[in-house]
CSV table of C-alpha atoms and ligand atoms in Angstrom, one decimal:
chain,number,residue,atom,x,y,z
A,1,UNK,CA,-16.7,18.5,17.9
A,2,UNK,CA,-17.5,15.0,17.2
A,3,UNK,CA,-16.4,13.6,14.0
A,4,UNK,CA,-19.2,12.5,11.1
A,5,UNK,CA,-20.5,8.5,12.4
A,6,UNK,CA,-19.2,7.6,8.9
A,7,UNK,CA,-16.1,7.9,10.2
A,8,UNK,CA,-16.3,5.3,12.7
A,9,UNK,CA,-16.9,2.7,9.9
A,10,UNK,CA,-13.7,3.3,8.8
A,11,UNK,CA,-10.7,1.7,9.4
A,12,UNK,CA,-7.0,3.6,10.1
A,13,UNK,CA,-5.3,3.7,7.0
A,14,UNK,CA,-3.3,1.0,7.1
A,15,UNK,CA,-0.3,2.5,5.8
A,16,UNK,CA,-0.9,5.6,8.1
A,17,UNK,CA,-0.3,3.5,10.8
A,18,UNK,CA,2.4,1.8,9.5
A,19,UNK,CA,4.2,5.4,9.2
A,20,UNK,CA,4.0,6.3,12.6
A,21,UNK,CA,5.6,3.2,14.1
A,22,UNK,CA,8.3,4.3,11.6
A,23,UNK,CA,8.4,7.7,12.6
A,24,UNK,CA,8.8,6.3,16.3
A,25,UNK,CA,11.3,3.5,15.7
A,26,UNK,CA,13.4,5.8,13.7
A,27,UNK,CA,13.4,8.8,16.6
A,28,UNK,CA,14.7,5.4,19.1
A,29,UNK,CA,17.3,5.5,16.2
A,30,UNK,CA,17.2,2.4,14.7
A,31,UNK,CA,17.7,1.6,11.3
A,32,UNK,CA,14.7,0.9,9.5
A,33,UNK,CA,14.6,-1.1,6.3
A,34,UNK,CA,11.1,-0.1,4.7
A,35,UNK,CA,10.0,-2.5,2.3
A,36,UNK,CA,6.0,-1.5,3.4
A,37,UNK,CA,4.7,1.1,0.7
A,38,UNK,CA,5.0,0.3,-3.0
A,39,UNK,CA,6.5,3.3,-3.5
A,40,UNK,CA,9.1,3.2,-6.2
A,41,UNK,CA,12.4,5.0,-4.4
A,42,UNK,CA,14.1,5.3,-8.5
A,43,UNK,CA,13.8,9.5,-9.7
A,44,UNK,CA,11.2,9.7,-12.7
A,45,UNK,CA,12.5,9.0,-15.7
A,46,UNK,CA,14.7,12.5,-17.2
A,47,UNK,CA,12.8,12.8,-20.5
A,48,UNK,CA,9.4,13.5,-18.3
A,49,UNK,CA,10.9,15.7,-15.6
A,50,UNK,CA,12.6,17.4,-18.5
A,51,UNK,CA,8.8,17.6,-20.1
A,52,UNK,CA,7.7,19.1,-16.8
A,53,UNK,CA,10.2,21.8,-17.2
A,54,UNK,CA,9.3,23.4,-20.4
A,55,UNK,CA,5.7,22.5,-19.6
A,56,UNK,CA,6.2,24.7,-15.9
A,57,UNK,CA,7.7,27.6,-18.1
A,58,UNK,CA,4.7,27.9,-20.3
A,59,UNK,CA,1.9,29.9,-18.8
A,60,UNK,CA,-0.5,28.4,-20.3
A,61,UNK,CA,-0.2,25.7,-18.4
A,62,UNK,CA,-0.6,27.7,-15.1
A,63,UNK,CA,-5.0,27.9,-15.0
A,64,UNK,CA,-7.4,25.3,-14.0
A,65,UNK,CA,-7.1,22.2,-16.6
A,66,UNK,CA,-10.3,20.8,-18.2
A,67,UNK,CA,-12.3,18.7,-15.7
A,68,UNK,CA,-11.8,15.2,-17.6
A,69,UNK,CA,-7.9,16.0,-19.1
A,70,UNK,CA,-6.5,18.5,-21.9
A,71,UNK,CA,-7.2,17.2,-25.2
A,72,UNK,CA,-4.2,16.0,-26.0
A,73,UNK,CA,-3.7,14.1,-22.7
A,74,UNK,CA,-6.7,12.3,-23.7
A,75,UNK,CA,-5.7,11.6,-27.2
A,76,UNK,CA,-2.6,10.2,-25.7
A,77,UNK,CA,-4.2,8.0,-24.0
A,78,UNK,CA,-6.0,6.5,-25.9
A,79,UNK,CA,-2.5,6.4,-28.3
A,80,UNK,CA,-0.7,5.0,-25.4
A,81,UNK,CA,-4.0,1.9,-24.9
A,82,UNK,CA,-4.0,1.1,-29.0
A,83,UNK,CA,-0.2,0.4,-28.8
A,84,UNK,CA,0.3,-1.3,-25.9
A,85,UNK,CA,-2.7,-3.2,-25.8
A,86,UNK,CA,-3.7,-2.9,-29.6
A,87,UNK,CA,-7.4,-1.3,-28.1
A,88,UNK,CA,-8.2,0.4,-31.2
A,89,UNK,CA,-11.4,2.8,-31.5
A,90,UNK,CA,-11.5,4.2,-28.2
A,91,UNK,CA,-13.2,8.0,-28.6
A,92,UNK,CA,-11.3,10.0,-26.4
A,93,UNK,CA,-14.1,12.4,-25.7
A,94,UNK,CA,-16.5,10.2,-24.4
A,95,UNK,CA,-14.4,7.2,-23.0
A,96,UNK,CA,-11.3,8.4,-21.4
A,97,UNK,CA,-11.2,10.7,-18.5
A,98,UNK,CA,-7.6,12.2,-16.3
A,99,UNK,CA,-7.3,11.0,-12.8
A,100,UNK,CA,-5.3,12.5,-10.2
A,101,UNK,CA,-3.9,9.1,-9.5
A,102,UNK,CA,-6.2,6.4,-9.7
A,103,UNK,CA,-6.9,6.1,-5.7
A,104,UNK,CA,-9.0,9.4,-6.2
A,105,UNK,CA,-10.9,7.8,-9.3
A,106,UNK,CA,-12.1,4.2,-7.0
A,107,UNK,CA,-13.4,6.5,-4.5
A,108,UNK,CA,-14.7,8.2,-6.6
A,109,UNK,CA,-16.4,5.5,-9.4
A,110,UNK,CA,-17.7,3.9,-5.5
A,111,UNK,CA,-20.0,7.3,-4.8
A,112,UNK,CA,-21.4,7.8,-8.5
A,113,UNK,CA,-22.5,3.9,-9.0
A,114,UNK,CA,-23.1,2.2,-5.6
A,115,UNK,CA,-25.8,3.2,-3.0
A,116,UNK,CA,-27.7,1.8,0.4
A,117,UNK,CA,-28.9,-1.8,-0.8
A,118,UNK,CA,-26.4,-2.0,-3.2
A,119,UNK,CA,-23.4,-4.4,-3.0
A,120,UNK,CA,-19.3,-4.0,-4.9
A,121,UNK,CA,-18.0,-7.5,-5.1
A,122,UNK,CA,-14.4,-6.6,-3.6
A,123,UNK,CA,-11.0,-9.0,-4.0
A,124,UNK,CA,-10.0,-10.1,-0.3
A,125,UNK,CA,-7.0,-9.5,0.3
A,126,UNK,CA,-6.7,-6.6,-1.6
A,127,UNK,CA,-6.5,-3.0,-2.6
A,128,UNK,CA,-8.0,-0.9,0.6
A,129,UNK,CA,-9.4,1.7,-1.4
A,130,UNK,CA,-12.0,-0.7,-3.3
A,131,UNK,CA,-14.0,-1.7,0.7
A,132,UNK,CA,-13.8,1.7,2.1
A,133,UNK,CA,-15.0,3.5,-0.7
A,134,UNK,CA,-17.4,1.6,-0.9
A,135,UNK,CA,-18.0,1.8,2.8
A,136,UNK,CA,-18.4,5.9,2.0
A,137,UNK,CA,-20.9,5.4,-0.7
A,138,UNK,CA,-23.1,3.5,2.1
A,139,UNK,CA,-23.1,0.2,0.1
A,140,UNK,CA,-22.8,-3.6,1.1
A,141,UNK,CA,-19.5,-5.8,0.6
A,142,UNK,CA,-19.3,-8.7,-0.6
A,143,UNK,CA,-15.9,-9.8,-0.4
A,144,UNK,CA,-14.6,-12.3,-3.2
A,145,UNK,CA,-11.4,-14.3,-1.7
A,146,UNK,CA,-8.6,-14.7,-3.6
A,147,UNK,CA,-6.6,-18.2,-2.7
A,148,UNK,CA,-3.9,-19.6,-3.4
A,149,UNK,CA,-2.4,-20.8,-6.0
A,150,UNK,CA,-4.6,-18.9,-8.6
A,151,UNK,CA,-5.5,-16.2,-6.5
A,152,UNK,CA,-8.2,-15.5,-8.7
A,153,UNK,CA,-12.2,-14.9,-7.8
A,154,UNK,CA,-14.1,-17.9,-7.9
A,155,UNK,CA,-17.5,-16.4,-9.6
A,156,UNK,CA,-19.7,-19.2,-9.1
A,157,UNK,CA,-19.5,-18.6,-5.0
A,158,UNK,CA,-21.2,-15.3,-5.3
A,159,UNK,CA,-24.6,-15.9,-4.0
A,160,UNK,CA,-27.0,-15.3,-6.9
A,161,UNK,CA,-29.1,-12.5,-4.9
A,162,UNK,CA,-25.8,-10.5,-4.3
A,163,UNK,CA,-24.9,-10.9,-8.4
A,164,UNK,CA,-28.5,-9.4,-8.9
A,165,UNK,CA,-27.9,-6.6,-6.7
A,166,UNK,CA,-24.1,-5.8,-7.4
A,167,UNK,CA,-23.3,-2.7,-9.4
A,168,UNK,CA,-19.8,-3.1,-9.2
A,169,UNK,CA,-17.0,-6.0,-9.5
A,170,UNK,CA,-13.4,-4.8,-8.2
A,171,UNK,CA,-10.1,-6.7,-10.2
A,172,UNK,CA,-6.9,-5.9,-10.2
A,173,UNK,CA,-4.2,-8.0,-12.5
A,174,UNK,CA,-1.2,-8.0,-12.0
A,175,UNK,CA,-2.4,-8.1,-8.1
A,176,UNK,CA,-1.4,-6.5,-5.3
A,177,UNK,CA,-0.7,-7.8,-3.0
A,178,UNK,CA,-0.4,-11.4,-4.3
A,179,UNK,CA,1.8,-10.7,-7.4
A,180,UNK,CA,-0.6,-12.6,-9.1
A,181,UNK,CA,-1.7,-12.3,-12.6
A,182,UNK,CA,-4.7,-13.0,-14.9
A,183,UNK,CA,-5.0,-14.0,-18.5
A,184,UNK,CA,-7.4,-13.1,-21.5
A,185,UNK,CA,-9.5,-15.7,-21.1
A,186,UNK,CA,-10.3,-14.8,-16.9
A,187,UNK,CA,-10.8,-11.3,-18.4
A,188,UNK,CA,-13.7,-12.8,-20.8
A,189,UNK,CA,-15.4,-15.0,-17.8
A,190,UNK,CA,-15.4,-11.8,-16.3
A,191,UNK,CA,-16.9,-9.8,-18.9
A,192,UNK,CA,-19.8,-12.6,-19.7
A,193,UNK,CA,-20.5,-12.3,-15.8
A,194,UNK,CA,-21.1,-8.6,-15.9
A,195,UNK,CA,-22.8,-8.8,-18.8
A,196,UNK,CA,-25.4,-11.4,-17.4
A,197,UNK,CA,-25.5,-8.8,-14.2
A,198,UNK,CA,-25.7,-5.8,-15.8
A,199,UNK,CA,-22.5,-4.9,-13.2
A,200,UNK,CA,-19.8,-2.3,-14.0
A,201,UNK,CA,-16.5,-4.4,-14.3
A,202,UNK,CA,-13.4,-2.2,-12.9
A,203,UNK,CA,-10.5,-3.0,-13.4
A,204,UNK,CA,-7.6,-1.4,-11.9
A,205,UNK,CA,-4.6,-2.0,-13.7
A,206,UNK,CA,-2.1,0.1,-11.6
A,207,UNK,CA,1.0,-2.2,-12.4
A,208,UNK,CA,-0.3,-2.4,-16.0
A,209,UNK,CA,4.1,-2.4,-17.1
A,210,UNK,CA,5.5,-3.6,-13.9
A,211,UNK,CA,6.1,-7.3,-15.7
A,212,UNK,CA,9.2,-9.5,-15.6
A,213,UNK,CA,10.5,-12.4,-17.5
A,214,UNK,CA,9.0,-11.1,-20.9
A,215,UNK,CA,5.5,-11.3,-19.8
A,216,UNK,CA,3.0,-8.4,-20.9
A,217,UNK,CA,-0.3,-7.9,-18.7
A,218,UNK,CA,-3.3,-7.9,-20.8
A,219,UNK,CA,-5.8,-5.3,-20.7
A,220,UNK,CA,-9.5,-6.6,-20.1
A,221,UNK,CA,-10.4,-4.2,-22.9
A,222,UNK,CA,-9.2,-6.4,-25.3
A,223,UNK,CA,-12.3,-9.0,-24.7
A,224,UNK,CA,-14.9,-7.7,-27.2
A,225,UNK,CA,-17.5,-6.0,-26.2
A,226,UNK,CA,-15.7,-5.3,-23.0
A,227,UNK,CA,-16.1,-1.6,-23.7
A,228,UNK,CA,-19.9,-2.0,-23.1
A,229,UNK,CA,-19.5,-3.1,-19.3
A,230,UNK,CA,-16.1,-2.7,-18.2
A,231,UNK,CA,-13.6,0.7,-17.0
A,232,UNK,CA,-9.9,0.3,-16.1
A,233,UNK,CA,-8.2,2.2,-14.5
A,234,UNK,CA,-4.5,3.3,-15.8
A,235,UNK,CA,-2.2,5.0,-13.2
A,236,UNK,CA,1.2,6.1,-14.0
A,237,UNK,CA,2.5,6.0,-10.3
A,238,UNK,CA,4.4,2.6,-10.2
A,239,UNK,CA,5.2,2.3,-14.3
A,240,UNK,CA,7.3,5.3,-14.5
A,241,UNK,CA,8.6,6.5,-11.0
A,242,UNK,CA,5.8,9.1,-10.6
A,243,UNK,CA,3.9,8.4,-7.3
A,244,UNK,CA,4.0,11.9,-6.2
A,245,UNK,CA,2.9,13.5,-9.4
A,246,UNK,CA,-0.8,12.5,-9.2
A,247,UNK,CA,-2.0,11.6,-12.3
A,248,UNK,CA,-3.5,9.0,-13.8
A,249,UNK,CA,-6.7,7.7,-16.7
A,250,UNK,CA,-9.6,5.8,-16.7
A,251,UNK,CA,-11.0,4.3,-19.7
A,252,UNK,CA,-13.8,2.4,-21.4
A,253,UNK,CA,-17.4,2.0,-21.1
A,254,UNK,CA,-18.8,5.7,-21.8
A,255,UNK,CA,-21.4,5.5,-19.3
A,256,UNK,CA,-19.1,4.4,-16.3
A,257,UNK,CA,-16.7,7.4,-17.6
A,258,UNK,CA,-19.8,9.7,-16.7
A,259,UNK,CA,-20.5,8.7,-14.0
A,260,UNK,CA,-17.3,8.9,-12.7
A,261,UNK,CA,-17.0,12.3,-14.3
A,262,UNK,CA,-19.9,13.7,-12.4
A,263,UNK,CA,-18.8,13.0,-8.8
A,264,UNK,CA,-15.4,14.5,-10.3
A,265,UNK,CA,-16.6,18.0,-11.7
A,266,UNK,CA,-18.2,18.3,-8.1
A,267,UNK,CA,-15.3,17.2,-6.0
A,268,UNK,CA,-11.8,17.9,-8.2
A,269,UNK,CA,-10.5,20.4,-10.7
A,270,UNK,CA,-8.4,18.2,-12.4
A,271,UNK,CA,-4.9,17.4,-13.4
A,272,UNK,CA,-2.4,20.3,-13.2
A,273,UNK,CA,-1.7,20.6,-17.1
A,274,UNK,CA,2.1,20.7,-16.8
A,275,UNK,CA,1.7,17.4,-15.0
A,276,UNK,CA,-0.7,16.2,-18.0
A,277,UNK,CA,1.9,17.5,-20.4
A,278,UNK,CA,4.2,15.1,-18.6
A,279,UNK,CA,2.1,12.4,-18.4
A,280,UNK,CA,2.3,12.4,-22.6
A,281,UNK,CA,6.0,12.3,-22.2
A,282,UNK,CA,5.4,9.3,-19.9
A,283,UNK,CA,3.4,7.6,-22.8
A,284,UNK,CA,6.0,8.2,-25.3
A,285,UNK,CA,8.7,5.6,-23.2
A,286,UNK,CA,10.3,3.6,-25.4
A,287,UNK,CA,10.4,-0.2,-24.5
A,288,UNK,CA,14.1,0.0,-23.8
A,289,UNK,CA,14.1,2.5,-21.3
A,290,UNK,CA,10.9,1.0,-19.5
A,291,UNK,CA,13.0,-2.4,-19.8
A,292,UNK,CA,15.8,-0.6,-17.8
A,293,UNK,CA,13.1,0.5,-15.2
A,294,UNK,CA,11.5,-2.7,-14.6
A,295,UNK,CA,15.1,-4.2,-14.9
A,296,UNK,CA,15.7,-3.1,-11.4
A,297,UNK,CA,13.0,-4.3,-9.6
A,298,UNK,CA,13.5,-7.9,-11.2
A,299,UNK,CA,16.7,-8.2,-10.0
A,300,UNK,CA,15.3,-7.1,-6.4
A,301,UNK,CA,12.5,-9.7,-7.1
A,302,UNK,CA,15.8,-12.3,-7.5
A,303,UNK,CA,17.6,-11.3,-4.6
A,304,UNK,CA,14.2,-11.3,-1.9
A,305,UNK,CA,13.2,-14.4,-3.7
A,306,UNK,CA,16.6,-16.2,-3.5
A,307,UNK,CA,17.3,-15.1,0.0
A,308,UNK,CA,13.9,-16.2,1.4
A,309,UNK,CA,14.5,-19.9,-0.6
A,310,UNK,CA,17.6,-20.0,1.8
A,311,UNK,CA,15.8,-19.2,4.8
A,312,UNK,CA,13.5,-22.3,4.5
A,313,UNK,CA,10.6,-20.7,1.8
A,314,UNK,CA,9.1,-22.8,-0.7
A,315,UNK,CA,8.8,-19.9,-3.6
A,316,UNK,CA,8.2,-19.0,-6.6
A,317,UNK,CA,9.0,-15.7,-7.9
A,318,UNK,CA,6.1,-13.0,-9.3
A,319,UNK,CA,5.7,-12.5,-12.8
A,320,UNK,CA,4.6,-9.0,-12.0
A,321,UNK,CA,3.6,-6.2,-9.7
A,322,UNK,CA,6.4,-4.3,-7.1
A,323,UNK,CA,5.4,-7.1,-4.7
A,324,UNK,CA,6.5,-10.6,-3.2
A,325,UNK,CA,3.2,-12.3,-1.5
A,326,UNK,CA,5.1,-14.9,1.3
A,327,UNK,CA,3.6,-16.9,3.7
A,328,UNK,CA,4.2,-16.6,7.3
A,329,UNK,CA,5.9,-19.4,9.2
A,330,UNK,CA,3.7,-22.1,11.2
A,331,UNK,CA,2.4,-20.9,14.6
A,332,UNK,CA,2.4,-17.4,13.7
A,333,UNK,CA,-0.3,-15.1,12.8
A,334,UNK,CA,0.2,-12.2,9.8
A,335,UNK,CA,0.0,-9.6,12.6
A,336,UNK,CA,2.7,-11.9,15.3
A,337,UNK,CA,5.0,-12.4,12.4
A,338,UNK,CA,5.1,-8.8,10.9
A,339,UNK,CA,6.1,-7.5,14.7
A,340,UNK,CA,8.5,-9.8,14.8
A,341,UNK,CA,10.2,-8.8,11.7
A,342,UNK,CA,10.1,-4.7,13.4
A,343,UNK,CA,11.2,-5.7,16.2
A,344,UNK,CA,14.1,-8.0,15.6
A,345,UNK,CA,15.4,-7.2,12.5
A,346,UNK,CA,14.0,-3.7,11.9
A,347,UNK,CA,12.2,-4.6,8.9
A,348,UNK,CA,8.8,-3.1,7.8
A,349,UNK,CA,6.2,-4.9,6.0
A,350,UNK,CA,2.5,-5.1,6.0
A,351,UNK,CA,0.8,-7.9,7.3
A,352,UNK,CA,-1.3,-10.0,4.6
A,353,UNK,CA,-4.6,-9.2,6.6
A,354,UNK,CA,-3.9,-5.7,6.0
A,355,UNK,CA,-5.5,-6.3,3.0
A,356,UNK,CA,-8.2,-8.8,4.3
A,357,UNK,CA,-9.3,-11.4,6.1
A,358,UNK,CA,-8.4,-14.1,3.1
A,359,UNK,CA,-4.8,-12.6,3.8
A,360,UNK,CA,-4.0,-13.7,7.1
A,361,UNK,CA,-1.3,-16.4,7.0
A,362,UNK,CA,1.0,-14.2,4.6
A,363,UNK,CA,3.1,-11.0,4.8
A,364,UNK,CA,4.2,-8.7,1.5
A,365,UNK,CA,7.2,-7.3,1.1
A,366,UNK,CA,7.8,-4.4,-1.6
A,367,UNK,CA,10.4,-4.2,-4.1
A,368,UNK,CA,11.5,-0.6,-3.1
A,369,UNK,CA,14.8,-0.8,-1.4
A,370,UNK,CA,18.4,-1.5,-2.5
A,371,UNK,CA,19.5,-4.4,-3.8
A,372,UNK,CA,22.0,-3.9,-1.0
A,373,UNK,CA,19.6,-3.2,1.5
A,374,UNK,CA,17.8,-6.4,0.6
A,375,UNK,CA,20.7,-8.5,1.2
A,376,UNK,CA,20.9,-7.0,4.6
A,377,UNK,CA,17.1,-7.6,5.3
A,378,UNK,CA,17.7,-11.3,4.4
A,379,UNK,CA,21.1,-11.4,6.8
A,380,UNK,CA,19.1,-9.6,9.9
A,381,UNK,CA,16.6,-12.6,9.1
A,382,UNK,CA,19.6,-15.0,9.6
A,383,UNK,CA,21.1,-13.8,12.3
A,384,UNK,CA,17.8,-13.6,14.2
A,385,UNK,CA,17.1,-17.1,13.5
A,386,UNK,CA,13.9,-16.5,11.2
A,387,UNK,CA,13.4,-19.5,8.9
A,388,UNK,CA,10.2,-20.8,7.2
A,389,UNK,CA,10.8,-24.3,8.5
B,401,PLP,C1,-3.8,-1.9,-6.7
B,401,PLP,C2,-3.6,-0.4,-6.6
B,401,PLP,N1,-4.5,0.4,-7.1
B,401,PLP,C3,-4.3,1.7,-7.1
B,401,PLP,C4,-3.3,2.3,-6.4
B,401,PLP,C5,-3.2,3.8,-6.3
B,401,PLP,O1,-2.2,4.3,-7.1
B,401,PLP,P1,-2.2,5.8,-7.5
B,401,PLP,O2,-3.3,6.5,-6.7
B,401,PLP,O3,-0.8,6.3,-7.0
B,401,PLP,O4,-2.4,5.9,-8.9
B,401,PLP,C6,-2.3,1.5,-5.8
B,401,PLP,C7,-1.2,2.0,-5.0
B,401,PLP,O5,-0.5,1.4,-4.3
B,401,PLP,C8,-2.5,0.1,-5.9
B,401,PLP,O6,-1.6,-0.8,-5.3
């Protein structure tokens, strides 16, 4: 049978593919160094898998949750945005909702607001999720290139007629896959633009804690007024270790939240409640032992950063995010390069198009391997005569 046309519309999953040359490479028997995913390879912290234990034992926790998060989940939340972010007043009936990751809730935010005619203003490069979503929903791209040094959207180069007909605007500080990061005041040029649009601002904040050096990424609800236009989307994936657990908020303007929470009752049944139970553990973290967390990937951020500085590279390390955004070396393309690093050195990464067209020229590499490991990523570079220069 012949698969639905939308289908055709829609690219392989990048990292998909990515996973089955590793499958095949690592069946040949080589040894792969995977610095592709952002997937965290540290356990969860033990005060939320011990959560998850008593929260398993208690049956209560074993029937379908509530569709948009327990109660207290909710209240947690909105705990967890007031003192991180000192976002005070949020109700957590109306304006917070659980996600089972925040991937789910962009798909999902794509089908309740955008349809044919419509247009999402999408960062290029960036997140997949934000284009094929909206792809799915049947709506028009228009893609908003992020350059360097900034890598921010530049708002006065979207065409007036797509502004007028844009329901949503995609942002996503700190950035993957630049690293990059934005400050309050981007966050209010933002707001004032959606305001004048009457567009849903989205921001997905997925490496909300992942921050080095001191630095704190804002929250773009901390504009006033922001809560009249604007959702953002919380994930606890990359902050605490928890990629596989699923679970995630979204937060802010009450009508985006129902919206998004009426493609949701249709399509999901929620957050298992043990994992919600350890999701409130998550939120309890104190800044110590997140410090000790994020500890590790700064000192992997040193190392990559250091080595490729040896190796010819003129850079600068991230402020924040699990990533390292590095340009390619003259005469090859994102795509050339990344093959050259499988192929020669057994090193995975993505290539910066991956992400979009405004990405080709660069190659990310993730923070998730062994400081050890890293060190032997940068000597297979030597040794294989790779240099920027
Ligand atoms: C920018 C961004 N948003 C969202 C996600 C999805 O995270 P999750 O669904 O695990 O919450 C990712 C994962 O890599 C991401 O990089």
């Amino acid at each position: 049978m012949q698969f639905a046309k939308r289908l055709d519309k829609i690219p392989p999953y990048m990292f998909a593919e990515i996973n089955r040359k590793l499958h095949e490479m690592v069946a040949k028997g080589v040894d792969i160094i995977n610095m592709g995913v952002g997937d965290p390879d540290r356990p969860t912290p033990t005060h939320i898998v011990q959560a998850m234990h008593s929260a398993i034992d208690d049956s209560a926790t074993h029937n379908y949750p509530p569709y948009q998060g327990a109660k207290d989940f909710r209240e947690a939340a909105v705990g967890w945005m007031e003192r991180r972010f000192a976002v005070t007043g949020l109700n957590p009936n109306t304006e917070v909702v659980s996600s089972i990751g925040s991937k789910e809730a962009i798909h999902n935010t794509s089908l309740a607001f955008v349809e044919q005619g419509d247009y999402a203003l999408i960062p290029d490069p960036g997140y997949p999720v934000y284009r094929t979503s909206t792809i799915f929903a049947g709506g028009n791209l228009h893609t908003m290139p992020l350059l360097a040094p900034s890598f921010l959207p530049d708002l006065d180069a979207i065409p007036l007629e797509v502004a007028r007909q844009a329901k949503l605007l995609w942002i996503n500080y700190p950035n993957n896959p630049t690293g990059a990061t934005a400050t309050l005041e981007f966050f209010e040029e933002l707001v004032a633009y959606c305001q004048q649009y009457d567009i849903l601002l989205c921001h997905d904040h997925a490496y909300s804690e992942m921050a080095y050096d001191g630095y704190k990424p804002p929250s773009v609800l901390q504009v006033p007024g922001a809560k009249d236009v604007a959702i953002e989307f919380h994930s606890l994936s990359k902050s605490y270790n928890m990629t596989g657990w699923r679970v995630g908020f979204v937060v802010g303007s009450a009508h985006g939240i129902r919206g998004l929470s009426q493609v949701k009752t249709n399509v999901d049944s929620g957050v298992f409640k043990a994992i919600q139970r350890s999701a409130i553990a998550a939120f309890s973290t104190g800044e110590e032992e997140l410090l000790a967390v994020m500890s590790v990937y700064q000192k992997r951020r040193d190392i990559i950063v250091k080595g490729l500085q040896s190796l010819g590279w003129d850079i600068e390390p991230p402020l924040a995010t699990l990533y390292v955004w590095v340009r390619v070396p003259q005469g090859y393309s994102s795509t050339e390069f990344v093959t050259l690093l499988l192929d020669k050195c057994g090193i995975i990464v993505p290539p910066g198009n991956g992400y979009g067209e405004a990405g080709e020229g660069f190659f990310r590499i993730a923070l998730t391997v062994a400081d050890e490991r890293i060190k032997e990523a940068i000597q297979r570079m030597k040794d294989a005569g790779i240099r920027y220069a």
